[in-house]
Each structure stands twice: as structure tokens, then as C-alpha cells.
């Protein structure tokens, strides 16, 4: 049976979605003046679970890189600075919101 997300977990879920849209954006569709899009929402559950489970930014970055390769079909280098920086934002959001 699925557990309902707490109010704080819902905030983190939304924040991760925003980070993936605005900061990660591996296919380059984000525009500052554009409305928020759900382009990367299918990746939120896995990244959210990694964050909730206390994974560090290196593990989350590896998952982002893997997603680029396996799901999106683009090339991405291991330990690339972009994915690491995005993962750091996710870890920081988790710390800020959930402690």
C-alpha cells in the first residue's frame, strides 16, 4: 500500500520537479519566461526516493546522468559538473525542507 506524502514531502517533490525543469533540463527546452512544464516529471519519483533515502549528491548525479543516457538517449559523461551541481541543489532542498 502506498504511503501518502506529508505536507513537507509534497513541497520537496515540487521543488525537485522545479529543479529538474529549470536547472537540469538536459534537452534544453526551458526558457525563463515560459510557463513551468512537466517535461521531466516522470523522473521525479526516482530522484525524490533517492533524496528521501539520504543519498548524497554523487549518487543522485549518477542517476541523473544515467537517465540522460538510458531514458532520453543523449550522451552524458560520468561525474559531469552539471549533473553534480543539480544533485547538490536537490540535496540542499531536501535538507532545507525535511532537515
XYZ file of N, CA, C and O in Angstrom:
396
model
N 0.838 -1.178 0.000
C 0.000 0.000 0.000
C 0.890 1.251 0.000
O 1.861 1.329 0.731
N 0.545 2.223 -0.840
C 1.323 3.451 -0.911
C 1.072 4.338 0.292
O -0.053 4.478 0.754
N 2.145 4.926 0.758
C 2.054 5.887 1.858
C 1.826 7.272 1.249
O 2.449 7.638 0.262
N 0.929 8.046 1.852
C 0.705 9.416 1.390
C 1.894 10.275 1.792
O 2.482 10.087 2.853
N 2.196 11.220 0.950
C 3.279 12.142 1.259
C 2.812 13.148 2.303
O 1.684 13.631 2.245
N 3.726 13.493 3.197
C 3.432 14.545 4.169
C 3.442 15.892 3.441
O 3.889 15.989 2.285
N 2.993 16.928 4.111
C 2.986 18.269 3.506
C 4.404 18.680 3.106
O 4.611 19.221 2.011
N 5.373 18.411 3.953
C 6.758 18.771 3.636
C 7.300 17.939 2.486
O 8.044 18.445 1.644
N 6.940 16.669 2.436
C 7.382 15.827 1.321
C 6.786 16.316 0.006
O 7.457 16.301 -1.034
N 5.555 16.793 0.029
C 4.933 17.359 -1.173
C 5.687 18.597 -1.643
O 5.863 18.815 -2.845
N 6.144 19.404 -0.691
C 6.936 20.589 -1.031
C 8.247 20.157 -1.685
O 8.668 20.731 -2.699
N 8.893 19.149 -1.119
C 10.151 18.656 -1.697
C 9.906 18.090 -3.095
O 10.694 18.348 -4.014
N 8.848 17.333 -3.267
C 8.508 16.767 -4.581
C 8.410 17.883 -5.623
O 8.998 17.795 -6.701
N 7.674 18.940 -5.268
C 7.504 20.070 -6.188
C 8.842 20.761 -6.454
O 9.146 21.132 -7.586
N 9.640 20.921 -5.409
C 10.942 21.572 -5.583
C 11.838 20.753 -6.508
O 12.520 21.313 -7.369
N 11.858 19.444 -6.349
C 12.666 18.596 -7.234
C 12.177 18.737 -8.668
O 12.983 18.870 -9.595
N 10.883 18.753 -8.857
C 10.325 18.936 -10.194
C 10.791 20.257 -10.809
O 11.182 20.313 -11.977
N 10.769 21.313 -10.012
C 11.220 22.627 -10.490
C 12.715 22.623 -10.799
O 13.146 23.212 -11.792
N 13.513 21.972 -9.954
C 14.958 21.901 -10.182
C 15.243 21.155 -11.483
O 16.092 21.588 -12.273
N 14.555 20.052 -11.709
C 14.778 19.307 -12.951
C 14.405 20.150 -14.161
O 15.104 20.146 -15.177
N 13.315 20.903 -14.066
C 12.858 21.734 -15.177
C 13.786 22.916 -15.417
O 14.231 23.153 -16.539
N 14.095 23.673 -14.376
C 14.858 24.906 -14.545
C 16.370 24.702 -14.591
O 17.063 25.417 -15.308
N 16.877 23.768 -13.805
C 18.323 23.647 -13.649
C 18.934 22.473 -14.404
O 20.055 22.574 -14.894
N 18.225 21.367 -14.462
C 18.792 20.173 -15.106
C 18.582 20.246 -16.611
O 19.533 20.288 -17.365
N 17.349 20.218 -17.079
C 16.929 20.438 -18.471
C 17.909 19.895 -19.517
O 18.450 20.656 -20.324
N 18.134 18.584 -19.554
C 19.130 18.048 -20.482
C 18.787 18.201 -21.960
O 19.689 18.155 -22.804
N 17.516 18.412 -22.291
C 17.180 18.580 -23.716
C 17.058 20.052 -24.105
O 16.819 20.369 -25.261
N 17.242 20.951 -23.137
C 17.304 22.374 -23.440
C 16.001 23.022 -23.842
O 15.984 23.877 -24.730
N 14.906 22.671 -23.181
C 13.617 23.262 -23.528
C 13.182 24.378 -22.583
O 12.224 25.092 -22.870
N 13.872 24.546 -21.475
C 13.487 25.573 -20.502
C 13.811 26.966 -21.032
O 14.886 27.215 -21.564
N 12.846 27.860 -20.895
C 13.040 29.277 -21.178
C 12.533 30.031 -19.970
O 11.466 29.716 -19.434
N 13.265 31.031 -19.540
C 12.934 31.740 -18.308
C 11.518 32.294 -18.293
O 10.845 32.268 -17.280
N 11.050 32.800 -19.408
C 9.720 33.397 -19.468
C 8.610 32.379 -19.732
O 7.443 32.740 -19.756
N 9.000 31.115 -19.919
C 7.986 30.108 -20.219
C 7.292 29.638 -18.952
O 7.829 29.724 -17.858
N 6.077 29.146 -19.149
C 5.363 28.549 -18.035
C 6.069 27.263 -17.642
O 6.663 26.594 -18.475
N 5.947 26.913 -16.370
C 6.520 25.666 -15.903
C 5.927 24.523 -16.710
O 4.763 24.509 -17.062
N 6.761 23.550 -17.001
C 6.345 22.422 -17.812
C 6.564 21.124 -17.047
O 7.367 21.077 -16.117
N 5.899 20.085 -17.463
C 6.036 18.785 -16.802
C 6.970 17.848 -17.572
O 6.927 16.644 -17.388
N 7.817 18.407 -18.397
C 8.694 17.630 -19.269
C 9.465 16.533 -18.526
O 9.629 15.428 -19.024
N 9.943 16.822 -17.329
C 10.796 15.872 -16.603
C 10.106 15.248 -15.388
O 10.764 14.586 -14.585
N 8.806 15.430 -15.274
C 8.089 14.934 -14.096
C 8.154 13.418 -13.927
O 8.061 12.921 -12.812
N 8.316 12.687 -15.005
C 8.377 11.227 -14.875
C 9.638 10.770 -14.146
O 9.701 9.633 -13.670
N 10.626 11.653 -14.036
C 11.871 11.304 -13.343
C 11.847 11.699 -11.865
O 12.729 11.310 -11.107
N 10.851 12.463 -11.465
C 10.773 12.943 -10.082
C 10.653 11.813 -9.064
O 11.356 11.841 -8.049
N 9.802 10.803 -9.267
C 9.660 9.777 -8.223
C 10.978 9.114 -7.827
O 11.261 8.944 -6.638
N 11.788 8.766 -8.808
C 13.064 8.107 -8.501
C 14.026 9.053 -7.780
O 14.644 8.681 -6.778
N 14.146 10.273 -8.278
C 15.057 11.244 -7.657
C 14.562 11.602 -6.258
O 15.354 11.730 -5.317
N 13.267 11.743 -6.105
C 12.677 12.007 -4.788
C 13.037 10.886 -3.821
O 13.459 11.139 -2.691
N 12.895 9.636 -4.249
C 13.204 8.490 -3.386
C 14.674 8.499 -2.999
O 15.020 8.253 -1.847
N 15.555 8.802 -3.938
C 16.983 8.881 -3.610
C 17.227 9.947 -2.551
O 17.986 9.728 -1.599
N 16.602 11.101 -2.717
C 16.777 12.198 -1.753
C 16.236 11.800 -0.385
O 16.909 11.989 0.639
N 15.042 11.233 -0.358
C 14.427 10.819 0.909
C 15.270 9.758 1.604
O 15.387 9.748 2.828
N 15.858 8.878 0.821
C 16.685 7.807 1.378
C 18.053 8.298 1.858
O 18.845 7.523 2.371
N 18.332 9.590 1.653
C 19.573 10.171 2.146
C 20.772 9.988 1.243
O 21.913 10.119 1.687
N 20.532 9.701 -0.028
C 21.656 9.560 -0.960
C 22.375 10.896 -1.112
O 21.760 11.956 -1.069
N 23.678 10.810 -1.306
C 24.465 12.030 -1.469
C 24.378 12.546 -2.909
O 23.782 11.896 -3.782
N 24.965 13.710 -3.128
C 24.872 14.330 -4.449
C 25.558 13.508 -5.545
O 25.132 13.535 -6.692
N 26.569 12.737 -5.186
C 27.254 11.913 -6.185
C 26.312 10.820 -6.699
O 26.220 10.578 -7.905
N 25.592 10.181 -5.807
C 24.653 9.117 -6.199
C 23.494 9.696 -7.011
O 23.075 9.109 -8.010
N 22.990 10.837 -6.595
C 21.885 11.461 -7.331
C 22.363 11.923 -8.704
O 21.674 11.734 -9.705
N 23.554 12.494 -8.772
C 24.108 12.921 -10.060
C 24.284 11.723 -10.997
O 23.996 11.823 -12.197
N 24.745 10.597 -10.461
C 24.910 9.397 -11.282
C 23.564 8.952 -11.859
O 23.479 8.520 -13.015
N 22.513 9.077 -11.073
C 21.183 8.720 -11.554
C 20.712 9.683 -12.643
O 20.126 9.254 -13.639
N 20.975 10.966 -12.460
C 20.613 11.942 -13.487
C 21.344 11.646 -14.792
O 20.744 11.664 -15.873
N 22.631 11.357 -14.694
C 23.433 11.042 -15.873
C 22.917 9.780 -16.554
O 22.784 9.733 -17.784
N 22.591 8.781 -15.770
C 22.049 7.539 -16.311
C 20.723 7.789 -17.023
O 20.456 7.222 -18.088
N 19.904 8.643 -16.460
C 18.621 8.983 -17.073
C 18.828 9.646 -18.433
O 18.115 9.345 -19.396
N 19.804 10.530 -18.506
C 20.096 11.198 -19.786
C 20.452 10.164 -20.842
O 19.967 10.215 -21.971
N 21.285 9.215 -20.466
C 21.732 8.192 -21.417
C 20.626 7.190 -21.767
O 20.383 6.915 -22.938
N 20.018 6.619 -20.741
C 19.118 5.488 -20.953
C 17.691 5.881 -21.316
O 17.049 5.183 -22.094
N 17.196 6.956 -20.759
C 15.804 7.324 -21.000
C 15.657 8.399 -22.073
O 14.703 8.370 -22.843
N 16.575 9.344 -22.072
C 16.468 10.463 -23.008
C 17.242 10.173 -24.297
O 16.910 10.670 -25.355
N 18.273 9.339 -24.194
C 19.024 8.932 -25.372
C 20.102 9.899 -25.818
O 20.496 9.903 -26.985
N 20.582 10.713 -24.896
C 21.664 11.644 -25.202
C 22.953 11.171 -24.534
O 22.930 10.349 -23.621
N 24.053 11.721 -24.977
C 25.344 11.405 -24.363
C 25.537 12.271 -23.120
O 25.144 13.435 -23.104
N 26.138 11.687 -22.108
C 26.472 12.420 -20.889
C 27.657 11.726 -20.236
O 27.688 10.494 -20.157
N 28.611 12.503 -19.801
C 29.799 11.954 -19.140
C 29.512 11.674 -17.674
O 28.764 12.411 -17.031
N 30.143 10.623 -17.147
C 30.076 10.363 -15.712
C 30.709 11.530 -14.966
O 31.651 12.155 -15.459
N 30.197 11.796 -13.771
C 30.732 12.848 -12.899
C 30.807 14.215 -13.577
O 31.725 14.990 -13.313
N 29.838 14.508 -14.444
C 29.870 15.818 -15.099
C 29.394 16.885 -14.121
O 28.537 16.647 -13.268
N 29.983 18.048 -14.228
C 29.730 19.135 -13.274
C 28.265 19.555 -13.245
O 27.733 19.884 -12.192
N 27.631 19.552 -14.388
C 26.233 19.998 -14.442
C 25.342 19.108 -13.581
O 24.591 19.602 -12.737
N 25.423 17.801 -13.793
C 24.580 16.887 -13.021
C 24.945 16.917 -11.538
O 24.070 16.822 -10.679
N 26.217 17.073 -11.228
C 26.648 17.168 -9.825
C 26.067 18.427 -9.179
O 25.555 18.381 -8.057
N 26.112 19.546 -9.882
C 25.562 20.791 -9.333
C 24.053 20.700 -9.140
O 23.520 21.183 -8.139
N 23.355 20.078 -10.070
C 21.913 19.894 -9.938
C 21.625 18.982 -8.744
O 20.729 19.256 -7.936
N 22.392 17.917 -8.608
C 22.215 17.000 -7.482
C 22.461 17.708 -6.151
O 21.756 17.446 -5.167
N 23.416 18.607 -6.115
C 23.669 19.384 -4.891
C 22.454 20.249 -4.547
O 22.115 20.410 -3.371
N 21.798 20.819 -5.564
C 20.584 21.591 -5.323
C 19.489 20.715 -4.725
O 18.759 21.139 -3.829
N 19.385 19.497 -5.205
C 18.366 18.568 -4.709
C 18.650 18.184 -3.266
O 17.745 18.200 -2.421
N 19.906 17.878 -2.958
C 20.279 17.530 -1.576
C 20.038 18.723 -0.652
O 19.510 18.569 0.444
N 20.386 19.923 -1.125
C 20.169 21.123 -0.311
C 18.681 21.362 -0.070
O 18.264 21.751 1.031
N 17.862 21.126 -1.089
C 16.413 21.288 -0.935
C 15.873 20.297 0.088
O 15.049 20.653 0.927
N 16.355 19.074 0.020
C 15.917 18.067 0.991
C 16.289 18.496 2.404
O 15.478 18.417 3.344
N 17.513 18.987 2.586
C 17.963 19.434 3.905
C 17.128 20.621 4.390
O 16.731 20.673 5.549
N 16.863 21.556 3.510
C 16.088 22.745 3.852
C 14.651 22.400 4.248
O 14.119 22.912 5.216
N 14.049 21.519 3.493
C 12.631 21.232 3.672
C 12.382 20.173 4.749
O 11.486 20.317 5.581
N 13.174 19.117 4.747
C 12.932 17.998 5.663
C 13.943 17.904 6.798
O 13.731 17.146 7.755
N 15.023 18.629 6.661
C 16.058 18.568 7.696
C 17.030 17.453 7.505
O 17.006 16.665 6.652
